[in-house]
Short mmCIF file of C-alpha atoms in Angstrom, two decimals:
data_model
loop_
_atom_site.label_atom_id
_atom_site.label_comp_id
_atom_site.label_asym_id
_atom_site.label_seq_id
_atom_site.Cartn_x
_atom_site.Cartn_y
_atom_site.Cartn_z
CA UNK T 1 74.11 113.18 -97.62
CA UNK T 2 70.99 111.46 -99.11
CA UNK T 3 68.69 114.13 -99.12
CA UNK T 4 71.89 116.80 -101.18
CA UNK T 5 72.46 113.87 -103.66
CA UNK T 6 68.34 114.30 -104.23
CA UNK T 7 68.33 117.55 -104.73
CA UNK T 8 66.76 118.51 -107.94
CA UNK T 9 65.10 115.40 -109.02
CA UNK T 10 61.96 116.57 -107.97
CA UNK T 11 61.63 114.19 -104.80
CA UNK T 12 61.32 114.84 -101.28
CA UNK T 13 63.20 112.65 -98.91
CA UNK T 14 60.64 111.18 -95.94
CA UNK T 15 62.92 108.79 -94.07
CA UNK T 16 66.09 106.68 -94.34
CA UNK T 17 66.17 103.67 -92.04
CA UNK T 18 68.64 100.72 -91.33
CA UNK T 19 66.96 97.12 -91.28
CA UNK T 20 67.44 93.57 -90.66
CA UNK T 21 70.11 92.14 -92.53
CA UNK T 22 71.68 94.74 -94.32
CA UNK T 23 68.50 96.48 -95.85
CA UNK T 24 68.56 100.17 -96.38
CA UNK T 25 65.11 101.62 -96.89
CA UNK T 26 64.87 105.34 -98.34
CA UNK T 27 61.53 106.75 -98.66
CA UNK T 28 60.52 109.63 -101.01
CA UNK T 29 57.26 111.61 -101.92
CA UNK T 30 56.54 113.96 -104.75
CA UNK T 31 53.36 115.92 -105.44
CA UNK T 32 51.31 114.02 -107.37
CA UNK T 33 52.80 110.72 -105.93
CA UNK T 34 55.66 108.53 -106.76
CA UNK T 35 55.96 106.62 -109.86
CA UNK T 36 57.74 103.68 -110.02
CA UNK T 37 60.41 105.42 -112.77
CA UNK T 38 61.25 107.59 -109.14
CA UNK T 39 61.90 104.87 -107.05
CA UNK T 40 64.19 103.69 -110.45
CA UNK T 41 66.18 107.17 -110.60
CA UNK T 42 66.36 107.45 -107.02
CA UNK T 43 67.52 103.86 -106.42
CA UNK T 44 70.56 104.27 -109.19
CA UNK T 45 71.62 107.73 -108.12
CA UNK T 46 72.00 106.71 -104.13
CA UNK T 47 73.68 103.52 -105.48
CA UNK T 48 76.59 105.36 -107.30
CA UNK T 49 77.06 107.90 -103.77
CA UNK T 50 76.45 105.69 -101.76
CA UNK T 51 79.39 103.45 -103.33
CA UNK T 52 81.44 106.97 -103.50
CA UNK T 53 80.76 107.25 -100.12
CA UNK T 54 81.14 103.55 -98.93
CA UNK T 55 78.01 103.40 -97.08
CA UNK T 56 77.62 99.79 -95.97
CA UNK T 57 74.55 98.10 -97.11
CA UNK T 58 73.51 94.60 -98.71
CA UNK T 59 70.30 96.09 -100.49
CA UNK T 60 68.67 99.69 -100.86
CA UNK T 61 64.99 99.96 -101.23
CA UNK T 62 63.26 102.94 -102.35
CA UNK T 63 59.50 103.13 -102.19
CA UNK T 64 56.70 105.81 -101.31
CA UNK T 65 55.58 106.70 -97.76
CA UNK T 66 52.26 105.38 -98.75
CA UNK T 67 48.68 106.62 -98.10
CA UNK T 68 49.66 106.83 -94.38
CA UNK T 69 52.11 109.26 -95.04
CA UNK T 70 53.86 109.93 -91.53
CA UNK T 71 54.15 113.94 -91.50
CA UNK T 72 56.89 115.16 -90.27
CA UNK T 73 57.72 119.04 -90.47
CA UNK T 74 55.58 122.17 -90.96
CA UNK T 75 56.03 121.66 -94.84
CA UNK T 76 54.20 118.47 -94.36
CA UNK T 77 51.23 119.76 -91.96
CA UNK T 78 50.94 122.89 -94.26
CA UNK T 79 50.89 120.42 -97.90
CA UNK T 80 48.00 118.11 -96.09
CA UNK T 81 45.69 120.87 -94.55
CA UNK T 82 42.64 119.98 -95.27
CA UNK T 83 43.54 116.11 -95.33
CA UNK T 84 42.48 113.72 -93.19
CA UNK T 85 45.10 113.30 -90.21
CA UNK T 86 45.54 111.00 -86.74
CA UNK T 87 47.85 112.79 -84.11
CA UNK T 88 49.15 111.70 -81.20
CA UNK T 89 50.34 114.62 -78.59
CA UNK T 90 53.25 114.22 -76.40
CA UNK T 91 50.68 115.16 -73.00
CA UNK T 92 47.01 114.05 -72.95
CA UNK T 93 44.44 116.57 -73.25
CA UNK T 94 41.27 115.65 -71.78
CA UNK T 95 42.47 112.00 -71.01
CA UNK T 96 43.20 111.70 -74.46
CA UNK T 97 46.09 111.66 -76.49
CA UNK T 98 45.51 110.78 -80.03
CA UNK T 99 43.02 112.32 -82.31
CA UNK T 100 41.90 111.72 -86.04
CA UNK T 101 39.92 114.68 -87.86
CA UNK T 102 41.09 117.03 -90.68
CA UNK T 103 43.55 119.27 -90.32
CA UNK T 104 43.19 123.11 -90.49
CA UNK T 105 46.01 125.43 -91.82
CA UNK T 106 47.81 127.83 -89.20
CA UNK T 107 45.28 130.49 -88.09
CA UNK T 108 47.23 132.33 -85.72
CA UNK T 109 50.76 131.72 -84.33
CA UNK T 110 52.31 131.01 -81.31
CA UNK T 111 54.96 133.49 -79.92
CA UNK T 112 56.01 132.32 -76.73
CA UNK T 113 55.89 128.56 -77.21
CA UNK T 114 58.21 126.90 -74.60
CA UNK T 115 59.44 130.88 -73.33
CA UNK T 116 61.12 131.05 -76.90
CA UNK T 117 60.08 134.03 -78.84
CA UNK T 118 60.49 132.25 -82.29
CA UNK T 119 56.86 132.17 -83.81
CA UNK T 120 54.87 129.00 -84.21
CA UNK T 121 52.27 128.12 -86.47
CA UNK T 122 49.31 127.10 -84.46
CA UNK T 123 47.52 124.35 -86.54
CA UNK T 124 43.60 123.10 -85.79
CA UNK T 125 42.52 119.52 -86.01
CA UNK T 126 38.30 119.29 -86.15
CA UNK T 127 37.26 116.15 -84.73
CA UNK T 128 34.19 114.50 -83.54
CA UNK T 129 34.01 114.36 -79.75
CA UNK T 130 30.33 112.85 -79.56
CA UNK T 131 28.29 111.83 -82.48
CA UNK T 132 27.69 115.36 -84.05
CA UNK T 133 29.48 117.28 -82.03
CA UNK T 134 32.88 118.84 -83.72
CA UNK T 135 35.31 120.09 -81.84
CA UNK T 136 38.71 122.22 -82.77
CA UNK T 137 42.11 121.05 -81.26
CA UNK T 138 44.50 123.85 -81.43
CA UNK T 139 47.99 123.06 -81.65
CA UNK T 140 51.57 123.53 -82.32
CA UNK T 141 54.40 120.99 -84.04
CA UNK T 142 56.15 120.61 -80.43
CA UNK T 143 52.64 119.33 -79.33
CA UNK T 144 52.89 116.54 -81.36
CA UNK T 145 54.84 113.47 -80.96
CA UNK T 146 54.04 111.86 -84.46
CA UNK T 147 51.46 112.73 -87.08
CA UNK T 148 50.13 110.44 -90.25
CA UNK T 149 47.73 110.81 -92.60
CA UNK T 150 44.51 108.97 -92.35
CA UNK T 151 42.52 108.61 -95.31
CA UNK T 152 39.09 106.90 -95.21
CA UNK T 153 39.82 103.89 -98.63
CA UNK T 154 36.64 102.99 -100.21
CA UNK T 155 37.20 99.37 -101.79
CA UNK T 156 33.81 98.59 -102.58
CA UNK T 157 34.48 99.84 -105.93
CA UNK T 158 31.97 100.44 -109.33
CA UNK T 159 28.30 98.84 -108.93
CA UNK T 160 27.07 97.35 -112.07
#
């Protein structure tokens, strides 16, 4: 219901969750980023459905995913190719299961993926194994159990 009474405001929806105390939290994302006159729009038009709709809630918060960004769907992986991302797979490869690196666009796809002949995008994450050493991780949305984005912040800011 909250993602249809979005539609066409030029907002994706990233998550609706249910808090302490009455809080409902909706996060959107828009390319570009999220301006506070979003979270204003959004934030009045779930307030009139949601009333429609009686949806109990004490307070509704909107606000961006921030510069973590959990991804969530291929529309998400395919958007932040090139970004830098931490995964964590569902089974460890190599006695590892999360990796940070940036992420590579489908190069091939994946046609029997779990004996179903749907077709899956097979993504690549490079990452550094050993100092200098990159590596390629190939693999496929039902690999992962939850993605983010991981940018490297700089705060040390202009040098005078």
């Amino acid at each position: 219901m909250t993602r249809e009474a979005l539609a066409g405001m030029g907002v994706d929806l990233i998550d609706v969750e249910r808090a302490a105390m009455g809080l409902l939290r909706v996060t959107i994302d828009r390319d570009g980023g999220v301006r506070i006159e979003d979270c204003e729009q959004v934030s009045r038009q779930l307030s009139r459905v949601y009333e429609v709709e009686n949806i109990d809630y004490r307070r509704l918060e909107v606000g961006s995913p921030g510069v973590d960004r959990p991804l969530r769907g291929e529309a998400d992986f395919l958007r932040f190719a090139g970004s830098r991302v931490e995964i964590k797979l569902h089974e460890a490869i190599d006695g590892r299961k999360v990796y940070t690196g940036m992420l590579r666009a489908p190069q091939a796809v994946d046609e029997t993926a779990s004996g179903n002949a749907a077709a899956r995008p097979v993504f690549g994450l490079e990452f550094e194994a050993k100092k200098n050493d990159i590596q390629v991780l190939s693999f496929t949305l039902d690999d992962i159990e939850r993605a983010k984005l991981d940018p490297v912040l700089d705060f040390k800011g202009k040098k005078r």
